[in-house]
mmCIF file with all atom_site columns, C-alpha atoms in Angstrom:
data_model
loop_
_atom_site.group_PDB
_atom_site.id
_atom_site.type_symbol
_atom_site.label_atom_id
_atom_site.label_alt_id
_atom_site.label_comp_id
_atom_site.label_asym_id
_atom_site.label_entity_id
_atom_site.label_seq_id
_atom_site.pdbx_PDB_ins_code
_atom_site.Cartn_x
_atom_site.Cartn_y
_atom_site.Cartn_z
_atom_site.occupancy
_atom_site.B_iso_or_equiv
_atom_site.pdbx_formal_charge
_atom_site.auth_seq_id
_atom_site.auth_comp_id
_atom_site.auth_asym_id
_atom_site.auth_atom_id
_atom_site.pdbx_PDB_model_num
ATOM 1   C CA . MET A 1 1   ? -24.932 0.972   1.402   1.00 91.00 ? 1   MET A CA 1
ATOM 2   C CA . LYS A 1 2   ? -22.553 2.792   -0.318  1.00 97.00 ? 2   LYS A CA 1
ATOM 3   C CA . ILE A 1 3   ? -19.966 2.911   -3.674  1.00 98.00 ? 3   ILE A CA 1
ATOM 4   C CA . LEU A 1 4   ? -16.981 0.698   -2.526  1.00 98.00 ? 4   LEU A CA 1
ATOM 5   C CA . VAL A 1 5   ? -13.689 2.460   -3.851  1.00 98.00 ? 5   VAL A CA 1
ATOM 6   C CA . ILE A 1 6   ? -11.025 -0.138  -3.915  1.00 97.00 ? 6   ILE A CA 1
ATOM 7   C CA . ASN A 1 7   ? -7.544  0.887   -4.154  1.00 95.00 ? 7   ASN A CA 1
ATOM 8   C CA . PRO A 1 8   ? -5.946  -2.562  -5.439  1.00 95.00 ? 8   PRO A CA 1
ATOM 9   C CA . ASN A 1 9   ? -2.236  -1.492  -3.744  1.00 92.00 ? 9   ASN A CA 1
ATOM 10  C CA . SER A 1 10  ? -1.536  -1.524  0.010   1.00 91.00 ? 10  SER A CA 1
ATOM 11  C CA . ALA A 1 11  ? -0.188  2.632   -0.036  1.00 90.00 ? 11  ALA A CA 1
ATOM 12  C CA . ARG A 1 12  ? -2.272  4.322   2.581   1.00 92.00 ? 12  ARG A CA 1
ATOM 13  C CA . ALA A 1 13  ? -1.316  7.310   1.111   1.00 90.00 ? 13  ALA A CA 1
ATOM 14  C CA . VAL A 1 14  ? -3.009  6.812   -1.999  1.00 92.00 ? 14  VAL A CA 1
ATOM 15  C CA . THR A 1 15  ? -5.988  5.403   -0.049  1.00 94.00 ? 15  THR A CA 1
ATOM 16  C CA . ASP A 1 16  ? -6.350  8.618   1.772   1.00 94.00 ? 16  ASP A CA 1
ATOM 17  C CA . GLY A 1 17  ? -5.791  10.738  -1.546  1.00 92.00 ? 17  GLY A CA 1
ATOM 18  C CA . ILE A 1 18  ? -8.303  8.733   -3.163  1.00 95.00 ? 18  ILE A CA 1
ATOM 19  C CA . VAL A 1 19  ? -10.779 9.596   -0.184  1.00 95.00 ? 19  VAL A CA 1
ATOM 20  C CA . THR A 1 20  ? -9.829  13.324  -0.445  1.00 93.00 ? 20  THR A CA 1
ATOM 21  C CA . ALA A 1 21  ? -10.255 13.460  -4.110  1.00 93.00 ? 21  ALA A CA 1
ATOM 22  C CA . LEU A 1 22  ? -13.894 12.047  -3.727  1.00 96.00 ? 22  LEU A CA 1
ATOM 23  C CA . ALA A 1 23  ? -15.037 14.677  -1.285  1.00 94.00 ? 23  ALA A CA 1
ATOM 24  C CA . PRO A 1 24  ? -16.463 17.183  -3.504  1.00 94.00 ? 24  PRO A CA 1
ATOM 25  C CA . LEU A 1 25  ? -18.553 14.250  -4.964  1.00 94.00 ? 25  LEU A CA 1
ATOM 26  C CA . GLY A 1 26  ? -20.540 13.920  -1.678  1.00 94.00 ? 26  GLY A CA 1
ATOM 27  C CA . ASP A 1 27  ? -20.696 11.002  1.289   1.00 95.00 ? 27  ASP A CA 1
ATOM 28  C CA . HIS A 1 28  ? -21.749 7.938   -1.319  1.00 97.00 ? 28  HIS A CA 1
ATOM 29  C CA . PHE A 1 29  ? -18.243 6.614   -1.222  1.00 98.00 ? 29  PHE A CA 1
ATOM 30  C CA . ARG A 1 30  ? -16.388 3.774   1.303   1.00 98.00 ? 30  ARG A CA 1
ATOM 31  C CA . VAL A 1 31  ? -12.706 3.492   -0.044  1.00 97.00 ? 31  VAL A CA 1
ATOM 32  C CA . CYS A 1 32  ? -10.463 0.748   1.067   1.00 96.00 ? 32  CYS A CA 1
ATOM 33  C CA . ASP A 1 33  ? -7.033  -1.053  -0.204  1.00 95.00 ? 33  ASP A CA 1
ATOM 34  C CA . LEU A 1 34  ? -5.478  -4.572  -0.103  1.00 95.00 ? 34  LEU A CA 1
ATOM 35  C CA . ALA A 1 35  ? -2.613  -4.335  2.655   1.00 92.00 ? 35  ALA A CA 1
ATOM 36  C CA . ASP A 1 36  ? -1.359  -7.632  0.975   1.00 92.00 ? 36  ASP A CA 1
ATOM 37  C CA . GLN A 1 37  ? -0.532  -6.371  -2.298  1.00 92.00 ? 37  GLN A CA 1
ATOM 38  C CA . PRO A 1 38  ? 2.518   -3.955  -3.574  1.00 88.00 ? 38  PRO A CA 1
ATOM 39  C CA . ALA A 1 39  ? 2.389   -0.276  -2.755  1.00 87.00 ? 39  ALA A CA 1
ATOM 40  C CA . THR A 1 40  ? 2.432   0.288   -6.830  1.00 87.00 ? 40  THR A CA 1
ATOM 41  C CA . ILE A 1 41  ? 0.537   -2.220  -9.317  1.00 89.00 ? 41  ILE A CA 1
ATOM 42  C CA . ALA A 1 42  ? 3.703   -2.385  -11.809 1.00 87.00 ? 42  ALA A CA 1
ATOM 43  C CA . THR A 1 43  ? 3.971   -6.023  -13.375 1.00 90.00 ? 43  THR A CA 1
ATOM 44  C CA . GLU A 1 44  ? 1.471   -8.398  -15.160 1.00 92.00 ? 44  GLU A CA 1
ATOM 45  C CA . GLU A 1 45  ? 1.747   -10.646 -11.851 1.00 94.00 ? 45  GLU A CA 1
ATOM 46  C CA . ASP A 1 46  ? 0.710   -7.233  -9.679  1.00 94.00 ? 46  ASP A CA 1
ATOM 47  C CA . VAL A 1 47  ? -2.311  -7.012  -11.649 1.00 94.00 ? 47  VAL A CA 1
ATOM 48  C CA . ALA A 1 48  ? -3.483  -10.558 -11.661 1.00 95.00 ? 48  ALA A CA 1
ATOM 49  C CA . ARG A 1 49  ? -2.750  -11.181 -7.874  1.00 95.00 ? 49  ARG A CA 1
ATOM 50  C CA . ALA A 1 50  ? -4.523  -7.654  -7.321  1.00 96.00 ? 50  ALA A CA 1
ATOM 51  C CA . GLY A 1 51  ? -7.241  -8.364  -9.559  1.00 96.00 ? 51  GLY A CA 1
ATOM 52  C CA . LEU A 1 52  ? -7.955  -12.093 -7.021  1.00 96.00 ? 52  LEU A CA 1
ATOM 53  C CA . GLY A 1 53  ? -8.071  -9.556  -3.973  1.00 96.00 ? 53  GLY A CA 1
ATOM 54  C CA . VAL A 1 54  ? -10.646 -7.076  -6.079  1.00 97.00 ? 54  VAL A CA 1
ATOM 55  C CA . ALA A 1 55  ? -13.079 -9.924  -6.743  1.00 97.00 ? 55  ALA A CA 1
ATOM 56  C CA . ASP A 1 56  ? -12.954 -11.154 -2.881  1.00 96.00 ? 56  ASP A CA 1
ATOM 57  C CA . LEU A 1 57  ? -13.937 -7.942  -2.014  1.00 96.00 ? 57  LEU A CA 1
ATOM 58  C CA . VAL A 1 58  ? -16.577 -8.010  -4.419  1.00 97.00 ? 58  VAL A CA 1
ATOM 59  C CA . ARG A 1 59  ? -17.844 -11.261 -3.094  1.00 96.00 ? 59  ARG A CA 1
ATOM 60  C CA . GLN A 1 60  ? -17.605 -10.284 0.242   1.00 95.00 ? 60  GLN A CA 1
ATOM 61  C CA . GLN A 1 61  ? -18.539 -6.456  0.902   1.00 94.00 ? 61  GLN A CA 1
ATOM 62  C CA . ASP A 1 62  ? -22.005 -5.617  -0.123  1.00 96.00 ? 62  ASP A CA 1
ATOM 63  C CA . ALA A 1 63  ? -21.974 -2.001  -1.677  1.00 98.00 ? 63  ALA A CA 1
ATOM 64  C CA . LEU A 1 64  ? -24.246 0.066   -4.091  1.00 98.00 ? 64  LEU A CA 1
ATOM 65  C CA . ALA A 1 65  ? -21.733 -0.323  -6.865  1.00 98.00 ? 65  ALA A CA 1
ATOM 66  C CA . TYR A 1 66  ? -17.772 -1.394  -6.989  1.00 98.00 ? 66  TYR A CA 1
ATOM 67  C CA . VAL A 1 67  ? -15.228 1.084   -8.353  1.00 98.00 ? 67  VAL A CA 1
ATOM 68  C CA . THR A 1 68  ? -11.309 -0.753  -9.148  1.00 97.00 ? 68  THR A CA 1
ATOM 69  C CA . ALA A 1 69  ? -9.298  2.486   -8.795  1.00 96.00 ? 69  ALA A CA 1
ATOM 70  C CA . CYS A 1 70  ? -6.143  0.990   -10.629 1.00 95.00 ? 70  CYS A CA 1
ATOM 71  C CA . PHE A 1 71  ? -5.377  2.048   -14.011 1.00 95.00 ? 71  PHE A CA 1
ATOM 72  C CA . SER A 1 72  ? -4.947  -1.270  -15.120 1.00 94.00 ? 72  SER A CA 1
ATOM 73  C CA . ASP A 1 73  ? -8.520  -2.440  -13.922 1.00 96.00 ? 73  ASP A CA 1
ATOM 74  C CA . PRO A 1 74  ? -7.305  -5.368  -11.826 1.00 96.00 ? 74  PRO A CA 1
ATOM 75  C CA . GLY A 1 75  ? -9.918  -8.104  -11.690 1.00 96.00 ? 75  GLY A CA 1
ATOM 76  C CA . LEU A 1 76  ? -12.942 -5.757  -13.650 1.00 97.00 ? 76  LEU A CA 1
ATOM 77  C CA . ASP A 1 77  ? -14.165 -8.565  -15.789 1.00 97.00 ? 77  ASP A CA 1
ATOM 78  C CA . LEU A 1 78  ? -13.849 -11.095 -12.833 1.00 97.00 ? 78  LEU A CA 1
ATOM 79  C CA . ALA A 1 79  ? -15.863 -8.984  -10.559 1.00 98.00 ? 79  ALA A CA 1
ATOM 80  C CA . ARG A 1 80  ? -18.240 -8.253  -13.011 1.00 98.00 ? 80  ARG A CA 1
ATOM 81  C CA . SER A 1 81  ? -19.249 -11.717 -13.495 1.00 98.00 ? 81  SER A CA 1
ATOM 82  C CA . LEU A 1 82  ? -19.582 -11.690 -9.754  1.00 97.00 ? 82  LEU A CA 1
ATOM 83  C CA . THR A 1 83  ? -22.458 -9.044  -9.290  1.00 97.00 ? 83  THR A CA 1
ATOM 84  C CA . ARG A 1 84  ? -25.574 -7.792  -11.154 1.00 97.00 ? 84  ARG A CA 1
ATOM 85  C CA . ARG A 1 85  ? -24.234 -4.533  -9.382  1.00 98.00 ? 85  ARG A CA 1
ATOM 86  C CA . PRO A 1 86  ? -22.077 -1.821  -11.451 1.00 98.00 ? 86  PRO A CA 1
ATOM 87  C CA . VAL A 1 87  ? -18.459 -2.552  -11.593 1.00 98.00 ? 87  VAL A CA 1
ATOM 88  C CA . ILE A 1 88  ? -16.700 0.402   -13.000 1.00 98.00 ? 88  ILE A CA 1
ATOM 89  C CA . GLY A 1 89  ? -12.749 0.278   -13.835 1.00 98.00 ? 89  GLY A CA 1
ATOM 90  C CA . ILE A 1 90  ? -10.969 3.516   -13.815 1.00 98.00 ? 90  ILE A CA 1
ATOM 91  C CA . GLN A 1 91  ? -9.215  2.965   -17.099 1.00 98.00 ? 91  GLN A CA 1
ATOM 92  C CA . GLU A 1 92  ? -12.289 2.500   -18.987 1.00 98.00 ? 92  GLU A CA 1
ATOM 93  C CA . ALA A 1 93  ? -14.093 5.499   -17.134 1.00 98.00 ? 93  ALA A CA 1
ATOM 94  C CA . GLY A 1 94  ? -10.883 7.641   -17.789 1.00 98.00 ? 94  GLY A CA 1
ATOM 95  C CA . ILE A 1 95  ? -10.648 6.846   -21.316 1.00 98.00 ? 95  ILE A CA 1
ATOM 96  C CA . LEU A 1 96  ? -14.669 6.953   -21.993 1.00 98.00 ? 96  LEU A CA 1
ATOM 97  C CA . THR A 1 97  ? -14.405 10.410  -20.108 1.00 98.00 ? 97  THR A CA 1
ATOM 98  C CA . ALA A 1 98  ? -11.684 11.624  -22.344 1.00 98.00 ? 98  ALA A CA 1
ATOM 99  C CA . LEU A 1 99  ? -13.700 10.761  -25.439 1.00 98.00 ? 99  LEU A CA 1
ATOM 100 C CA . ALA A 1 100 ? -16.733 12.993  -24.215 1.00 98.00 ? 100 ALA A CA 1
ATOM 101 C CA . ARG A 1 101 ? -14.121 15.828  -24.231 1.00 98.00 ? 101 ARG A CA 1
ATOM 102 C CA . ALA A 1 102 ? -12.206 15.439  -27.381 1.00 98.00 ? 102 ALA A CA 1
ATOM 103 C CA . ASP A 1 103 ? -11.880 13.677  -30.597 1.00 98.00 ? 103 ASP A CA 1
ATOM 104 C CA . ARG A 1 104 ? -8.443  12.370  -29.879 1.00 98.00 ? 104 ARG A CA 1
ATOM 105 C CA . PHE A 1 105 ? -6.964  11.370  -26.161 1.00 98.00 ? 105 PHE A CA 1
ATOM 106 C CA . GLY A 1 106 ? -3.637  10.627  -24.830 1.00 98.00 ? 106 GLY A CA 1
ATOM 107 C CA . ILE A 1 107 ? -2.538  8.986   -21.453 1.00 98.00 ? 107 ILE A CA 1
ATOM 108 C CA . VAL A 1 108 ? 0.441   9.618   -19.095 1.00 98.00 ? 108 VAL A CA 1
ATOM 109 C CA . ALA A 1 109 ? 1.772   6.181   -17.862 1.00 96.00 ? 109 ALA A CA 1
ATOM 110 C CA . LEU A 1 110 ? 3.828   5.672   -14.453 1.00 94.00 ? 110 LEU A CA 1
ATOM 111 C CA . GLY A 1 111 ? 6.436   3.610   -16.542 1.00 93.00 ? 111 GLY A CA 1
ATOM 112 C CA . PRO A 1 112 ? 7.316   1.963   -19.868 1.00 94.00 ? 112 PRO A CA 1
ATOM 113 C CA . LYS A 1 113 ? 5.891   -1.373  -18.227 1.00 91.00 ? 113 LYS A CA 1
ATOM 114 C CA . SER A 1 114 ? 2.408   -0.231  -18.113 1.00 93.00 ? 114 SER A CA 1
ATOM 115 C CA . VAL A 1 115 ? 1.982   1.060   -21.774 1.00 95.00 ? 115 VAL A CA 1
ATOM 116 C CA . PRO A 1 116 ? 1.675   -2.384  -23.311 1.00 95.00 ? 116 PRO A CA 1
ATOM 117 C CA . ARG A 1 117 ? -0.780  -3.207  -20.872 1.00 95.00 ? 117 ARG A CA 1
ATOM 118 C CA . HIS A 1 118 ? -3.051  -0.188  -21.254 1.00 96.00 ? 118 HIS A CA 1
ATOM 119 C CA . LEU A 1 119 ? -2.738  -0.553  -25.597 1.00 96.00 ? 119 LEU A CA 1
ATOM 120 C CA . ARG A 1 120 ? -4.136  -4.046  -24.963 1.00 96.00 ? 120 ARG A CA 1
ATOM 121 C CA . LYS A 1 121 ? -7.060  -2.616  -23.218 1.00 96.00 ? 121 LYS A CA 1
ATOM 122 C CA . ILE A 1 122 ? -7.140  0.049   -25.576 1.00 97.00 ? 122 ILE A CA 1
ATOM 123 C CA . ARG A 1 123 ? -7.356  -2.347  -28.565 1.00 97.00 ? 123 ARG A CA 1
ATOM 124 C CA . GLN A 1 124 ? -10.068 -4.367  -26.348 1.00 96.00 ? 124 GLN A CA 1
ATOM 125 C CA . MET A 1 125 ? -12.036 -1.190  -26.376 1.00 97.00 ? 125 MET A CA 1
ATOM 126 C CA . GLY A 1 126 ? -12.003 -0.468  -29.850 1.00 98.00 ? 126 GLY A CA 1
ATOM 127 C CA . VAL A 1 127 ? -11.051 3.150   -29.338 1.00 98.00 ? 127 VAL A CA 1
ATOM 128 C CA . GLU A 1 128 ? -7.080  2.923   -30.681 1.00 97.00 ? 128 GLU A CA 1
ATOM 129 C CA . ALA A 1 129 ? -8.146  5.192   -33.725 1.00 98.00 ? 129 ALA A CA 1
ATOM 130 C CA . ARG A 1 130 ? -8.689  8.063   -31.400 1.00 98.00 ? 130 ARG A CA 1
ATOM 131 C CA . LEU A 1 131 ? -5.316  7.433   -29.188 1.00 98.00 ? 131 LEU A CA 1
ATOM 132 C CA . ALA A 1 132 ? -3.248  10.006  -30.092 1.00 98.00 ? 132 ALA A CA 1
ATOM 133 C CA . GLY A 1 133 ? -0.359  8.318   -28.107 1.00 98.00 ? 133 GLY A CA 1
ATOM 134 C CA . GLU A 1 134 ? 0.840   7.387   -24.645 1.00 98.00 ? 134 GLU A CA 1
ATOM 135 C CA . LEU A 1 135 ? 3.830   8.221   -22.908 1.00 98.00 ? 135 LEU A CA 1
ATOM 136 C CA . PRO A 1 136 ? 5.483   7.068   -20.007 1.00 97.00 ? 136 PRO A CA 1
ATOM 137 C CA . LEU A 1 137 ? 7.104   8.376   -16.689 1.00 96.00 ? 137 LEU A CA 1
ATOM 138 C CA . SER A 1 138 ? 10.328  6.913   -15.653 1.00 94.00 ? 138 SER A CA 1
ATOM 139 C CA . GLY A 1 139 ? 8.812   4.233   -13.299 1.00 89.00 ? 139 GLY A CA 1
ATOM 140 C CA . VAL A 1 140 ? 7.288   6.234   -10.254 1.00 90.00 ? 140 VAL A CA 1
ATOM 141 C CA . SER A 1 141 ? 5.509   4.992   -7.388  1.00 90.00 ? 141 SER A CA 1
ATOM 142 C CA . ALA A 1 142 ? 1.751   5.608   -7.283  1.00 90.00 ? 142 ALA A CA 1
ATOM 143 C CA . GLU A 1 143 ? 2.057   7.396   -4.390  1.00 86.00 ? 143 GLU A CA 1
ATOM 144 C CA . ALA A 1 144 ? 4.905   9.758   -5.972  1.00 91.00 ? 144 ALA A CA 1
ATOM 145 C CA . SER A 1 145 ? 2.754   10.439  -9.151  1.00 90.00 ? 145 SER A CA 1
ATOM 146 C CA . GLY A 1 146 ? 0.924   12.999  -7.275  1.00 90.00 ? 146 GLY A CA 1
ATOM 147 C CA . ARG A 1 147 ? 2.996   14.479  -4.823  1.00 90.00 ? 147 ARG A CA 1
ATOM 148 C CA . ASP A 1 148 ? 6.649   14.539  -5.857  1.00 93.00 ? 148 ASP A CA 1
ATOM 149 C CA . PRO A 1 149 ? 7.458   18.031  -7.547  1.00 94.00 ? 149 PRO A CA 1
ATOM 150 C CA . ALA A 1 150 ? 10.208  16.184  -9.332  1.00 94.00 ? 150 ALA A CA 1
ATOM 151 C CA . VAL A 1 151 ? 7.598   13.689  -11.045 1.00 95.00 ? 151 VAL A CA 1
ATOM 152 C CA . TYR A 1 152 ? 5.308   16.996  -11.923 1.00 96.00 ? 152 TYR A CA 1
ATOM 153 C CA . ALA A 1 153 ? 7.880   17.977  -14.064 1.00 96.00 ? 153 ALA A CA 1
ATOM 154 C CA . GLU A 1 154 ? 7.900   14.721  -15.972 1.00 97.00 ? 154 GLU A CA 1
ATOM 155 C CA . VAL A 1 155 ? 4.058   14.649  -16.047 1.00 97.00 ? 155 VAL A CA 1
ATOM 156 C CA . LEU A 1 156 ? 3.871   18.478  -17.538 1.00 98.00 ? 156 LEU A CA 1
ATOM 157 C CA . GLU A 1 157 ? 6.585   17.033  -20.144 1.00 98.00 ? 157 GLU A CA 1
ATOM 158 C CA . ALA A 1 158 ? 4.873   14.185  -21.198 1.00 98.00 ? 158 ALA A CA 1
ATOM 159 C CA . ALA A 1 159 ? 1.549   15.733  -21.104 1.00 98.00 ? 159 ALA A CA 1
ATOM 160 C CA . ALA A 1 160 ? 2.518   18.873  -23.312 1.00 98.00 ? 160 ALA A CA 1
ATOM 161 C CA . ARG A 1 161 ? 4.290   16.118  -25.862 1.00 98.00 ? 161 ARG A CA 1
ATOM 162 C CA . LEU A 1 162 ? 1.166   14.411  -26.078 1.00 98.00 ? 162 LEU A CA 1
ATOM 163 C CA . ARG A 1 163 ? -0.729  17.733  -26.629 1.00 98.00 ? 163 ARG A CA 1
ATOM 164 C CA . ASP A 1 164 ? 1.313   18.514  -29.332 1.00 98.00 ? 164 ASP A CA 1
ATOM 165 C CA . MET A 1 165 ? 0.478   14.973  -30.779 1.00 98.00 ? 165 MET A CA 1
ATOM 166 C CA . GLY A 1 166 ? -2.997  15.996  -31.367 1.00 98.00 ? 166 GLY A CA 1
ATOM 167 C CA . ALA A 1 167 ? -4.376  14.732  -28.000 1.00 98.00 ? 167 ALA A CA 1
ATOM 168 C CA . GLY A 1 168 ? -7.149  17.368  -26.837 1.00 98.00 ? 168 GLY A CA 1
ATOM 169 C CA . ALA A 1 169 ? -7.835  15.559  -23.656 1.00 98.00 ? 169 ALA A CA 1
ATOM 170 C CA . ILE A 1 170 ? -5.225  13.755  -21.575 1.00 98.00 ? 170 ILE A CA 1
ATOM 171 C CA . VAL A 1 171 ? -5.993  11.000  -19.000 1.00 98.00 ? 171 VAL A CA 1
ATOM 172 C CA . LEU A 1 172 ? -3.607  10.740  -16.191 1.00 98.00 ? 172 LEU A CA 1
ATOM 173 C CA . GLY A 1 173 ? -3.121  6.934   -15.761 1.00 96.00 ? 173 GLY A CA 1
ATOM 174 C CA . CYS A 1 174 ? -2.716  6.406   -11.829 1.00 94.00 ? 174 CYS A CA 1
ATOM 175 C CA . ALA A 1 175 ? -5.218  6.760   -9.086  1.00 92.00 ? 175 ALA A CA 1
ATOM 176 C CA . SER A 1 176 ? -3.103  9.309   -6.855  1.00 91.00 ? 176 SER A CA 1
ATOM 177 C CA . MET A 1 177 ? -2.723  12.000  -9.449  1.00 95.00 ? 177 MET A CA 1
ATOM 178 C CA . ALA A 1 178 ? -5.911  13.929  -8.386  1.00 94.00 ? 178 ALA A CA 1
ATOM 179 C CA . PRO A 1 179 ? -3.933  16.760  -6.436  1.00 94.00 ? 179 PRO A CA 1
ATOM 180 C CA . ILE A 1 180 ? -2.026  17.965  -9.878  1.00 96.00 ? 180 ILE A CA 1
ATOM 181 C CA . ARG A 1 181 ? -5.243  17.735  -12.504 1.00 97.00 ? 181 ARG A CA 1
ATOM 182 C CA . ALA A 1 182 ? -6.070  21.031  -12.244 1.00 96.00 ? 182 ALA A CA 1
ATOM 183 C CA . ARG A 1 183 ? -2.842  22.415  -12.056 1.00 97.00 ? 183 ARG A CA 1
ATOM 184 C CA . LEU A 1 184 ? -2.237  20.467  -14.924 1.00 98.00 ? 184 LEU A CA 1
ATOM 185 C CA . GLU A 1 185 ? -5.012  21.640  -17.172 1.00 98.00 ? 185 GLU A CA 1
ATOM 186 C CA . ALA A 1 186 ? -4.018  25.297  -16.595 1.00 98.00 ? 186 ALA A CA 1
ATOM 187 C CA . GLU A 1 187 ? -0.486  25.054  -17.862 1.00 98.00 ? 187 GLU A CA 1
ATOM 188 C CA . ILE A 1 188 ? -1.439  22.772  -20.552 1.00 97.00 ? 188 ILE A CA 1
ATOM 189 C CA . GLY A 1 189 ? -4.534  24.018  -21.948 1.00 98.00 ? 189 GLY A CA 1
ATOM 190 C CA . VAL A 1 190 ? -5.909  20.791  -22.496 1.00 98.00 ? 190 VAL A CA 1
ATOM 191 C CA . ALA A 1 191 ? -8.661  18.535  -20.644 1.00 98.00 ? 191 ALA A CA 1
ATOM 192 C CA . ILE A 1 192 ? -6.866  16.622  -18.244 1.00 98.00 ? 192 ILE A CA 1
ATOM 193 C CA . ILE A 1 193 ? -8.887  13.807  -16.856 1.00 98.00 ? 193 ILE A CA 1
ATOM 194 C CA . ASP A 1 194 ? -8.521  12.242  -13.234 1.00 97.00 ? 194 ASP A CA 1
ATOM 195 C CA . PRO A 1 195 ? -9.436  8.513   -13.823 1.00 97.00 ? 195 PRO A CA 1
ATOM 196 C CA . VAL A 1 196 ? -10.521 8.051   -10.294 1.00 97.00 ? 196 VAL A CA 1
ATOM 197 C CA . MET A 1 197 ? -13.228 10.876  -10.266 1.00 97.00 ? 197 MET A CA 1
ATOM 198 C CA . ALA A 1 198 ? -14.251 9.375   -13.762 1.00 98.00 ? 198 ALA A CA 1
ATOM 199 C CA . GLY A 1 199 ? -15.002 6.208   -12.237 1.00 98.00 ? 199 GLY A CA 1
ATOM 200 C CA . ALA A 1 200 ? -16.642 7.509   -9.084  1.00 98.00 ? 200 ALA A CA 1
ATOM 201 C CA . ALA A 1 201 ? -18.865 9.956   -11.148 1.00 97.00 ? 201 ALA A CA 1
ATOM 202 C CA . MET A 1 202 ? -20.078 6.917   -13.309 1.00 98.00 ? 202 MET A CA 1
ATOM 203 C CA . ALA A 1 203 ? -20.821 4.710   -10.312 1.00 98.00 ? 203 ALA A CA 1
ATOM 204 C CA . LEU A 1 204 ? -22.587 7.733   -9.100  1.00 97.00 ? 204 LEU A CA 1
ATOM 205 C CA . GLY A 1 205 ? -24.796 8.084   -12.047 1.00 97.00 ? 205 GLY A CA 1
ATOM 206 C CA . ALA A 1 206 ? -25.638 4.457   -12.223 1.00 97.00 ? 206 ALA A CA 1
ATOM 207 C CA . VAL A 1 207 ? -26.959 3.805   -8.808  1.00 96.00 ? 207 VAL A CA 1
ATOM 208 C CA . SER A 1 208 ? -28.391 7.389   -8.544  1.00 87.00 ? 208 SER A CA 1
#
């Protein structure tokens, strides 16, 4: 058995990007997506529907652990109620990893609609006092977030603003941003957290 990493959207390019991002951690993961979901999880309805899909996979697929690879953590609590094995959400994992790297953290979100949902989760985690800020991009797709040069310029600007607001670590608010992490960290000068890597590392630690 392996750790099952679930991309709750239908963008095959995002799924392939997750596979590539996890390769340095070894052959411990199996990655799948939800073909009946939208290519980008953007609205509360998207999150709710994707969450049911994540829960169905946890019911049906036997794995050492499960990772929900969407920054809204769809289906996380429901999935945890269905198995005794670890279920990791990448938003929680990304934030906890950022808190291990710096006193205050920031988040770059795909778009304005995502921010209230993320802030609600931050309040539930009880870490809002350590949030320097969350800044949205213009509403880009998950696939474009880690590949489009124009989107990278948006991410760079937002990350620089968050650094200036006091963020010592910045979490990338999407599962497909791994390709830009190292470059962004070099240009911004603070820790940049890819939440998929954070979640996968936590899951691997939990089952090792």
